[in-house]
Short mmCIF file of C-alpha atoms in Angstrom, two decimals:
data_model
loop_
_atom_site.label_atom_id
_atom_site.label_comp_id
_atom_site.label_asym_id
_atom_site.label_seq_id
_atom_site.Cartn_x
_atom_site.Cartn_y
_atom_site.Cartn_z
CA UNK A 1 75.56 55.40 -40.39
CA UNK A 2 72.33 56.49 -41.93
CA UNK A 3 72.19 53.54 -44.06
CA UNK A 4 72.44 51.41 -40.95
CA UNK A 5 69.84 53.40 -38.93
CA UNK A 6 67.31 53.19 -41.55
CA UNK A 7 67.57 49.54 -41.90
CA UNK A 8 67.24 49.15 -38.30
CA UNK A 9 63.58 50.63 -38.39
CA UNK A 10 62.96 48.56 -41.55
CA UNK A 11 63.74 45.75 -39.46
CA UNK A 12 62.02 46.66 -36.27
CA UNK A 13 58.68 47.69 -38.39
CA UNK A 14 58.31 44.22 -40.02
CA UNK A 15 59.07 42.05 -36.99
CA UNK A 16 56.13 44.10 -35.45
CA UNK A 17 53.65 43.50 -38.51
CA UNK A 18 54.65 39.91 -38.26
CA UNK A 19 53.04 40.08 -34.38
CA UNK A 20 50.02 41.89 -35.09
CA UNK A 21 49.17 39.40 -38.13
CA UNK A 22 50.24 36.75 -35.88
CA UNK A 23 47.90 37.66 -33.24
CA UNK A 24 44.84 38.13 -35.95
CA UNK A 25 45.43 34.98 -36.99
CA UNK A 26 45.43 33.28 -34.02
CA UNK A 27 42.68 35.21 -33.01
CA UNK A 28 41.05 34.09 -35.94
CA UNK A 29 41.64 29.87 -35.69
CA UNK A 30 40.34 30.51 -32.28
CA UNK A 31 36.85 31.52 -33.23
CA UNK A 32 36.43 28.49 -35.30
CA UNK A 33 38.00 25.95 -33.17
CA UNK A 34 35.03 27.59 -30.60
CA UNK A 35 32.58 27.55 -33.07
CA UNK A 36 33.38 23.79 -33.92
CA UNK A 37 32.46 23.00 -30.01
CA UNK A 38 29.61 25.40 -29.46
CA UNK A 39 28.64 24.19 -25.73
CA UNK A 40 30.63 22.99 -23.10
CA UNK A 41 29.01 20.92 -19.87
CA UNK A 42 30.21 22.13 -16.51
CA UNK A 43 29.43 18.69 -15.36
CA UNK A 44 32.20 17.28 -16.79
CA UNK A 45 35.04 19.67 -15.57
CA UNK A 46 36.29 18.49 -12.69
CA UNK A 47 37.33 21.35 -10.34
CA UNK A 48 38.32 21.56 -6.76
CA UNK A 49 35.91 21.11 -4.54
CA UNK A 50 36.51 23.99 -2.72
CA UNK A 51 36.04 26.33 -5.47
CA UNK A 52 32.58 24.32 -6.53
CA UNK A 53 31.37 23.26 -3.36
CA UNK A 54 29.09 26.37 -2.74
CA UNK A 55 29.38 28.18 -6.51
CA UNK A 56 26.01 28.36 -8.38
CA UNK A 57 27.19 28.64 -12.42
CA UNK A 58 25.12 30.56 -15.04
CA UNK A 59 24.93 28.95 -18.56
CA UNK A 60 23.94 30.95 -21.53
CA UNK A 61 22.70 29.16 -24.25
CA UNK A 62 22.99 30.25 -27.90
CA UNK A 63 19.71 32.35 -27.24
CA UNK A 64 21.07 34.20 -24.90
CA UNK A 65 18.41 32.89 -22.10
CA UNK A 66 20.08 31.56 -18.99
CA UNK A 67 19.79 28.32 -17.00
CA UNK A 68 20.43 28.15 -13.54
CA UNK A 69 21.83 25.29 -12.26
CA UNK A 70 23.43 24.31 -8.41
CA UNK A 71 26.48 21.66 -7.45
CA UNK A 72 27.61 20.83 -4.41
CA UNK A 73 30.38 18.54 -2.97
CA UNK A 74 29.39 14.85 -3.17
CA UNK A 75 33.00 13.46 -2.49
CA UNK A 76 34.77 12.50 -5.66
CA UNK A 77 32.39 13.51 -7.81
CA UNK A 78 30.03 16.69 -7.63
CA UNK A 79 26.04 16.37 -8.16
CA UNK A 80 23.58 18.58 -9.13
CA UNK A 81 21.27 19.85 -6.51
CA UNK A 82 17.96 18.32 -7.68
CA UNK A 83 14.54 19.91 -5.74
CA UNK A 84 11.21 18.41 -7.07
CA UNK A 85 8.45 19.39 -5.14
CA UNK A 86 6.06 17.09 -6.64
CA UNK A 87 8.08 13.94 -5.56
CA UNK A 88 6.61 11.69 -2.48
CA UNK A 89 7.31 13.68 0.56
CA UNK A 90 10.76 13.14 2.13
CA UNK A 91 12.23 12.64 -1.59
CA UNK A 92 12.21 15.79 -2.93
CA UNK A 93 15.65 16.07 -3.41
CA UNK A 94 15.74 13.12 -5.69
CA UNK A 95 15.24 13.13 -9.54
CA UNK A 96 11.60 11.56 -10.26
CA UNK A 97 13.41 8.90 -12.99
CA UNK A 98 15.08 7.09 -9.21
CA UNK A 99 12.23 7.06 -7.68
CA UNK A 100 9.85 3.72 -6.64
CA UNK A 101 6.96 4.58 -4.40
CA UNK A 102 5.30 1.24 -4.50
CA UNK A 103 6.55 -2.50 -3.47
CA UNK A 104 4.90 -5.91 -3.05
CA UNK A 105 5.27 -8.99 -1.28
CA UNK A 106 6.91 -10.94 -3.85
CA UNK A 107 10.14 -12.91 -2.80
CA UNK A 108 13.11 -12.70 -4.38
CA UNK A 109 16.06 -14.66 -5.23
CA UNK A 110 19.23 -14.03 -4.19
CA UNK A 111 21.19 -14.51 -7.00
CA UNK A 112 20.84 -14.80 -11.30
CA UNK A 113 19.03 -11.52 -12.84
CA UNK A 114 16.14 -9.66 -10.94
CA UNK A 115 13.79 -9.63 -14.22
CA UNK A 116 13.99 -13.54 -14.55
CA UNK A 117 13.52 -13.70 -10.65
CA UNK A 118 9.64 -14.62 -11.44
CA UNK A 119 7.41 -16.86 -12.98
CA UNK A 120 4.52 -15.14 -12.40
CA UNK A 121 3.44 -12.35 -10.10
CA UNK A 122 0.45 -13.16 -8.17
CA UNK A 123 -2.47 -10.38 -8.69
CA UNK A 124 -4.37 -11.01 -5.44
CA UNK A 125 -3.51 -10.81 -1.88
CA UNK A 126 -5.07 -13.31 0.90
CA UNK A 127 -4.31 -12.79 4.36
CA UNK A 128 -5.04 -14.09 7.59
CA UNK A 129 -4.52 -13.57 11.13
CA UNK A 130 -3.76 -16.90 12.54
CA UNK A 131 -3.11 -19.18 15.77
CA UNK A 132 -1.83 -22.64 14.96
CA UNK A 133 -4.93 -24.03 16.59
CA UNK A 134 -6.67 -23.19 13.18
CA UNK A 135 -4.07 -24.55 10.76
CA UNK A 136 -6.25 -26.73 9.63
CA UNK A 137 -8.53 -24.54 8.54
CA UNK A 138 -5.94 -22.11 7.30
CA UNK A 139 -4.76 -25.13 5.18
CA UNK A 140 -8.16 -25.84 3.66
CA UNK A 141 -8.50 -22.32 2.66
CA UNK A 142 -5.67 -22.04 1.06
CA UNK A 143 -5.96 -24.73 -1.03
CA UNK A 144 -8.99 -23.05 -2.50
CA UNK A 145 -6.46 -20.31 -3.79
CA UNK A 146 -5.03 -20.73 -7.02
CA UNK A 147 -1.20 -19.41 -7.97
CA UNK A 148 -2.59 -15.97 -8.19
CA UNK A 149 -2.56 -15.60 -4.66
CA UNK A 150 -0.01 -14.02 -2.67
CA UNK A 151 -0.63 -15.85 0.95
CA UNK A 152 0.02 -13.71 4.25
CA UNK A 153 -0.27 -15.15 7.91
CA UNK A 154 -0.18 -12.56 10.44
CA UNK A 155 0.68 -14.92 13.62
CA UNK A 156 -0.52 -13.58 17.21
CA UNK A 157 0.69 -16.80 19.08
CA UNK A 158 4.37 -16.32 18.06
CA UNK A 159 3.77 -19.75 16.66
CA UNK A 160 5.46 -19.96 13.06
CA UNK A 161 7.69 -23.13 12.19
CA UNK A 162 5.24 -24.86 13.04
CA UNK A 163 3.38 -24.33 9.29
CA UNK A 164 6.86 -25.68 7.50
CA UNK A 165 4.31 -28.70 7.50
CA UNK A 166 2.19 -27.22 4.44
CA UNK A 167 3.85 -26.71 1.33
CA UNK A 168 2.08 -23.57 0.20
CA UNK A 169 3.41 -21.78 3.65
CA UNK A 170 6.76 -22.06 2.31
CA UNK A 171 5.43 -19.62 -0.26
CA UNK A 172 3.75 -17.57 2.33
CA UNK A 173 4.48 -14.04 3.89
CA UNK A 174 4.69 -14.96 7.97
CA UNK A 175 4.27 -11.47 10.07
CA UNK A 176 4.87 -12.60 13.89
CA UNK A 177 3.80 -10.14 16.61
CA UNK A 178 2.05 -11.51 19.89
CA UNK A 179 -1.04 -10.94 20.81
CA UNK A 180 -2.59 -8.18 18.17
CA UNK A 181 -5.65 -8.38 16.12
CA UNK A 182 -5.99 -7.98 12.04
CA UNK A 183 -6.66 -4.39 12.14
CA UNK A 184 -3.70 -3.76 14.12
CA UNK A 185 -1.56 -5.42 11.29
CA UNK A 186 -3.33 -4.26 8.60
CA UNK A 187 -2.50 -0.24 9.70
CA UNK A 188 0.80 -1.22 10.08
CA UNK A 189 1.55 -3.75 7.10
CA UNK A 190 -0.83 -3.23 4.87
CA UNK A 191 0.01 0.21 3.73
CA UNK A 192 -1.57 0.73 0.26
CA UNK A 193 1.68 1.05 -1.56
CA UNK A 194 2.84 -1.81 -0.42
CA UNK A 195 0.07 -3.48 -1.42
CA UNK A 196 -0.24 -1.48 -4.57
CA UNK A 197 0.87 -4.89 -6.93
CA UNK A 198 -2.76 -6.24 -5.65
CA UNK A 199 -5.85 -6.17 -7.61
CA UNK A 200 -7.75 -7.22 -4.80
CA UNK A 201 -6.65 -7.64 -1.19
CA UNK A 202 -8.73 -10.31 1.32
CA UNK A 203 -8.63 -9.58 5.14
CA UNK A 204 -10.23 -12.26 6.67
CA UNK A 205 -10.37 -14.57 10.01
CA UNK A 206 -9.25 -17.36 10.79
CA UNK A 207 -12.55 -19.40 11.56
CA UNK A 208 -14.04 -19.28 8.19
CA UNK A 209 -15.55 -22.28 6.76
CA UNK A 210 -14.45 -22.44 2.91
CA UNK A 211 -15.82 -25.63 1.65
CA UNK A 212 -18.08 -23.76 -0.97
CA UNK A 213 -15.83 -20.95 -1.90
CA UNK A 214 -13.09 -20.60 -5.08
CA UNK A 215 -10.92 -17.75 -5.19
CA UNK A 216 -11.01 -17.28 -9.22
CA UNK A 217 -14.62 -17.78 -9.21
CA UNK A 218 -14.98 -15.06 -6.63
CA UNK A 219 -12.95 -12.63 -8.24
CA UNK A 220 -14.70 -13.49 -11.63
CA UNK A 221 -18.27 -11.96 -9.86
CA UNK A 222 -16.88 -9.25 -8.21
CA UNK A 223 -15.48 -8.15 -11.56
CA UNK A 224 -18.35 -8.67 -13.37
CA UNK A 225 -20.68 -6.85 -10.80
CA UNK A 226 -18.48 -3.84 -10.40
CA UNK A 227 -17.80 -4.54 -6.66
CA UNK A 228 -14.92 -2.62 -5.21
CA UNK A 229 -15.51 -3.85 -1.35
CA UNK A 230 -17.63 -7.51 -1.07
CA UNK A 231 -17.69 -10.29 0.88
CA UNK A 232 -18.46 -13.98 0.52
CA UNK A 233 -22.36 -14.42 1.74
CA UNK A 234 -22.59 -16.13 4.68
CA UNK A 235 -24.86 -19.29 5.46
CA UNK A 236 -26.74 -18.92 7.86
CA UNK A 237 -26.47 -20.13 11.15
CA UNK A 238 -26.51 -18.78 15.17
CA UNK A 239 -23.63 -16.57 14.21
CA UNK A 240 -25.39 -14.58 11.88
CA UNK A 241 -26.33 -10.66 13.30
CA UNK A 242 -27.18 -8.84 9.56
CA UNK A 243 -29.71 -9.58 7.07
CA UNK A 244 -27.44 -7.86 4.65
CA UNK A 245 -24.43 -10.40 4.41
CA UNK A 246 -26.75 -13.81 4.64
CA UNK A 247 -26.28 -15.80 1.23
CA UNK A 248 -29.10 -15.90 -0.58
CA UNK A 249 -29.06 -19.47 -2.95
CA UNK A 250 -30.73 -18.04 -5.71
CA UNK A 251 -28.72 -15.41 -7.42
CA UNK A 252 -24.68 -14.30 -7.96
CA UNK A 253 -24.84 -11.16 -5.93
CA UNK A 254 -26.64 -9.10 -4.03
CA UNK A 255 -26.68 -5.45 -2.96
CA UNK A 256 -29.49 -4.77 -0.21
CA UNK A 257 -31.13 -6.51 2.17
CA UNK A 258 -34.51 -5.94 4.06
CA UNK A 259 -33.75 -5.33 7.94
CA UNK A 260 -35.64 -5.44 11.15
CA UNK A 261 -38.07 -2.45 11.74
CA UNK A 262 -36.22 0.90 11.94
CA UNK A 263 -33.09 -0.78 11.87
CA UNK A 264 -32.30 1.43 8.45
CA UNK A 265 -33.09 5.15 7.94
CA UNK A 266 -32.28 4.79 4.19
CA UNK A 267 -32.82 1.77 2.19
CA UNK A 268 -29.26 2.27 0.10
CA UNK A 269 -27.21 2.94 3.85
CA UNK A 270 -25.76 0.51 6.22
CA UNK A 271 -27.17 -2.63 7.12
CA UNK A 272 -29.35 -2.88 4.64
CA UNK A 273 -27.01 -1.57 1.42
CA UNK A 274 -23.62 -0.38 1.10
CA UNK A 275 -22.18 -2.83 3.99
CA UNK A 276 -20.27 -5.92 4.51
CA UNK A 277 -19.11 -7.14 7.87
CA UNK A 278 -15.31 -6.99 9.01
CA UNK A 279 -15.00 -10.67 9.22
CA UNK A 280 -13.84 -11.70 5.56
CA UNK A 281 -14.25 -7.83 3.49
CA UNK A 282 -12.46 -8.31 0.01
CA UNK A 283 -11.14 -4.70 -1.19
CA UNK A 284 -10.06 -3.10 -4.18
CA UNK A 285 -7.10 -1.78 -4.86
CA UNK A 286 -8.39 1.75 -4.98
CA UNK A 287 -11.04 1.11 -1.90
CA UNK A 288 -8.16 -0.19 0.19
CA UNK A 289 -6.20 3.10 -0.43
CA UNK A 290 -8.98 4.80 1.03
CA UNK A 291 -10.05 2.49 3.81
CA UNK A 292 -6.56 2.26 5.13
CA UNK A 293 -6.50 5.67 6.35
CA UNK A 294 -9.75 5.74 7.70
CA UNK A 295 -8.46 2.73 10.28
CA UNK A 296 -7.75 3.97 13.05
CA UNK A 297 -4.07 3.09 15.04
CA UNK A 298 -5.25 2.40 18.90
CA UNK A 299 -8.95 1.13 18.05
CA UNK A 300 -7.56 -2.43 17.00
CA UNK A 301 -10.98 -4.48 17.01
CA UNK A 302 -11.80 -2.47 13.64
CA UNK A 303 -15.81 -2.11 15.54
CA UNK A 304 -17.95 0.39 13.19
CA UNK A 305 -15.52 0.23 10.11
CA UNK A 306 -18.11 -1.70 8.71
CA UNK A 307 -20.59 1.43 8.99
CA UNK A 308 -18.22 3.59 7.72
CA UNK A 309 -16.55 1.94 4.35
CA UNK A 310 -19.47 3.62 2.25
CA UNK A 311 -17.44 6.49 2.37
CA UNK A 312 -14.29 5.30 -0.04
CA UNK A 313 -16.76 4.44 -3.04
CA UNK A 314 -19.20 5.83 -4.68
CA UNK A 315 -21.91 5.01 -5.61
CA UNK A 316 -21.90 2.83 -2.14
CA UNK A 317 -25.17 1.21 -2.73
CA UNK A 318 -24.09 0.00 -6.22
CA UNK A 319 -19.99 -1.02 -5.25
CA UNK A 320 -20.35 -2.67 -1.99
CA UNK A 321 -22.41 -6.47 -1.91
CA UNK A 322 -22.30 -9.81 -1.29
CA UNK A 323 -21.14 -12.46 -3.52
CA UNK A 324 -23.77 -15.50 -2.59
CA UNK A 325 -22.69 -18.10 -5.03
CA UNK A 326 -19.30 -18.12 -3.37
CA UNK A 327 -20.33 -18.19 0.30
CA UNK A 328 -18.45 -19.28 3.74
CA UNK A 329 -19.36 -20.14 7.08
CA UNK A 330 -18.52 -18.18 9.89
CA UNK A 331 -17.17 -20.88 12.95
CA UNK A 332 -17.40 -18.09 15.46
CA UNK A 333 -14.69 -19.39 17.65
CA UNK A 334 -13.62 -16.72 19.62
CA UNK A 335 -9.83 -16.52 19.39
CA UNK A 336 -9.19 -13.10 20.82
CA UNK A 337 -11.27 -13.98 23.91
CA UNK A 338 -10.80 -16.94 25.84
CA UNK A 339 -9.33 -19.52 23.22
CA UNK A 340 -5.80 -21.22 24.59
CA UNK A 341 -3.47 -19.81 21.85
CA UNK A 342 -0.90 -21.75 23.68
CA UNK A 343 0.35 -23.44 27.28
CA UNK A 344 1.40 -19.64 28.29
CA UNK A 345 -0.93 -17.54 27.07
CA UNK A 346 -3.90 -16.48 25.90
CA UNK A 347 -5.22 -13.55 23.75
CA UNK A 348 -7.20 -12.27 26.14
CA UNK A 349 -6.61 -11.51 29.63
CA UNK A 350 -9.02 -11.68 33.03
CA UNK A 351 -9.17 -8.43 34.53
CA UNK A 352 -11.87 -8.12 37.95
CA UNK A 353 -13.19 -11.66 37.75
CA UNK A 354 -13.99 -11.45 34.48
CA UNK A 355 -13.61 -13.77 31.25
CA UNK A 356 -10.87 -12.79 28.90
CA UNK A 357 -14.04 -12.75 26.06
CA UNK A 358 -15.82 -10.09 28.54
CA UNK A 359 -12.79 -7.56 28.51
CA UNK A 360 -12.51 -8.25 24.71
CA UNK A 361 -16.22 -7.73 24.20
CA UNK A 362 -16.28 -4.30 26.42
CA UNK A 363 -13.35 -2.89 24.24
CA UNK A 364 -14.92 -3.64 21.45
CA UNK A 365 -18.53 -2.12 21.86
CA UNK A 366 -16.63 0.91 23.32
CA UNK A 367 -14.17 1.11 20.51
CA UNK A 368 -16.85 1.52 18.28
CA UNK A 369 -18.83 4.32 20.31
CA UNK A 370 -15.10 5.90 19.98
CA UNK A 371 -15.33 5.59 16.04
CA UNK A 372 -18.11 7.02 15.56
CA UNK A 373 -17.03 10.05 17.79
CA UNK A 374 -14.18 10.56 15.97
CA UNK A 375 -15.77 10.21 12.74
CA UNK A 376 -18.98 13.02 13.53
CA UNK A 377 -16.19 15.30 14.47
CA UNK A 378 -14.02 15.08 11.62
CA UNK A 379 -17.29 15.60 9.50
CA UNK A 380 -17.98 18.51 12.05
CA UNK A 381 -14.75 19.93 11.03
CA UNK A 382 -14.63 19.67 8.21
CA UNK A 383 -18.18 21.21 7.07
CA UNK A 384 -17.30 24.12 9.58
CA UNK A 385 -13.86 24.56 7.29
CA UNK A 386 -15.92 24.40 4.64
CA UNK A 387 -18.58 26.83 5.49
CA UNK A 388 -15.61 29.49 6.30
CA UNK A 389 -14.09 29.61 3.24
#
């Protein structure tokens, strides 16, 4: 009986050493199966989505530093909570790498790869705010544009098939709202990121003669005099109102004018330097992204812009001119007045007797009194800010 007893212990002793060495062991291969796999990503474990939905996991790297990181339920699979404050407004919450800010104008195909989808992107932007009684005119201008230019018709007579007759409209960008002038589409069209594939973008009438003007050869002076907001000069005839934009035959490019007597406090301000008119103003990209928001949304006739574009370069006196070897001639047909856009319609309407150009006219000079208001007290403003801080 003793015999047996004692063999019993002998027996229970060993099976218990054989755990405990077991256990080391295992313990053991279990640090170097972790060691071999030193960081796992959360990412990739898929849990239920009610246990991850709101849970914000700590990771401690190696270092023993600590990373914080966010997931919340995005249906079948979960996505980090991204917040980058320095993203476009309204896109915060995506990551910067996603993001495209800018666009263009250039069309697309529908099918094949989107990188072979052009032959060449067009570096300039013309456009023009048309009626179909000026096609012709339209069609002679473009025709002075080479395949660098992007074409844009902004129609106020609702009047757009109509230009499936020229080729190069088939190419074109056709905006179609009644009745509205080129400053009104430009605020609302125009936006400089949209327009931010543009080297230079042309806003210009529709009654401009362009027998002695070349786009390339244009954009080749204004490059090589540093202009970031010119116009073509103008030859002069009864339409003319500023010494400042009349083309002078003897030179490239010019910069200041001489005006009438007290017509110009400072030689380098507007008229006589640092001023173009708003009939045909080329910009920049980088003037245009400053212009833009200076237009203003209910004063549509653009009156006193002109006055006021000094402000988005500097120095004004030295990046604004006239490009006189490349000149136009203004027709001065009024087409927001009292030209027959159609059988229905015209631009402008009679109100108390009067001519549709009359009402046109009154807006306008009184649009302009209401720039310039707005613009002092901004300035006001702004100094008085200033002055506080």
């Amino acid at each position: 009986m003793a015999n047996s007893h004692r063999s019993g212990l002998i027996k229970r002793s060993s099976d218990g050493a054989r755990v405990v060495i077991g256990t080391i062991m295992g313990v053991i291969f279990g640090f170097f199966i972790g060691m071999s796999f030193p960081s796992v990503s959360l990412n990739k474990i898929n849990l239920p989505s009610s246990l991850i939905s709101s849970l914000d996991v700590a990771i401690t790297d190696i270092h023993g530093s600590s990373i914080s990181r966010s997931f919340e339920d995005n249906g079948p699979s979960n996505v980090p909570r991204i917040y980058v404050p320095t993203n476009p407004r309204g896109a915060e919450l995506l990551p910067p790498g996603i993001i495209v800010s800018e666009s263009d104008f250039y069309l697309r195909r529908l099918w094949g790869e989107p990188s072979e989808d052009l032959k060449k992107k067009p570096k300039y932007l013309m456009t023009f705010t048309v009626g179909l009684d000026q096609k012709n005119n339209i069609d002679a201008a473009a025709k002075k544009l080479s395949e660098d230019f992007q074409i844009m018709l902004f129609h106020y007579d609702d009047r757009v098939t109509e230009w499936d007759e020229f080729e190069w409209s088939k190419d074109a960008i056709h905006v179609s709202v009644r009745k509205q002038t080129k400053w009104w589409y430009a605020k609302r069209f125009l936006h400089p990121d949209i327009v931010a594939a543009y080297e230079y973008i042309f806003i210009w009438d529709e009654d401009l003669g362009v027998e002695n003007f070349n786009g390339d050869k244009y954009i080749e002076l204004v490059k090589k005099h540093g202009l970031e907001i010119s116009q073509p000069g103008l030859e002069p005839n009864n339409g003319l109102t500023w010494e400042m934009t009349k083309r002078r035959g003897e030179q490239e490019v010019h910069k200041d004018a001489v005006e009438r007597p007290g017509w110009c406090d400072n030689p380098r301000q507007p008229p006589c330097a640092a001023f173009v008119e708003i009939m045909a103003p080329v910009f920049s990209r980088k003037a245009w992204r400053c212009v833009w928001h200076m237009i203003q949304n209910d004063l549509v006739h653009g009156w006193g812009l002109d006055f006021a574009l000094r402000r988005c370069v500097e120095p004004a006196y030295e990046k604004i001119g006239v490009v006189d070897s490349q000149w136009i001639v203004h027709q001065t047909i009024p087409s927001l007045g009292n030209q027959a856009i159609s059988r229905r319609f015209h631009i402008g309407n009679s109100e108390d007797g009067k001519a549709p150009w009359e009402g046109v006219r009154a807006r306008c000079r009184n649009e302009w009194t209401e720039f310039q208001s707005r613009l002092n007290k901004a300035d006001e403003e702004y100094f008085a800010h200033v002055g506080k801080g």
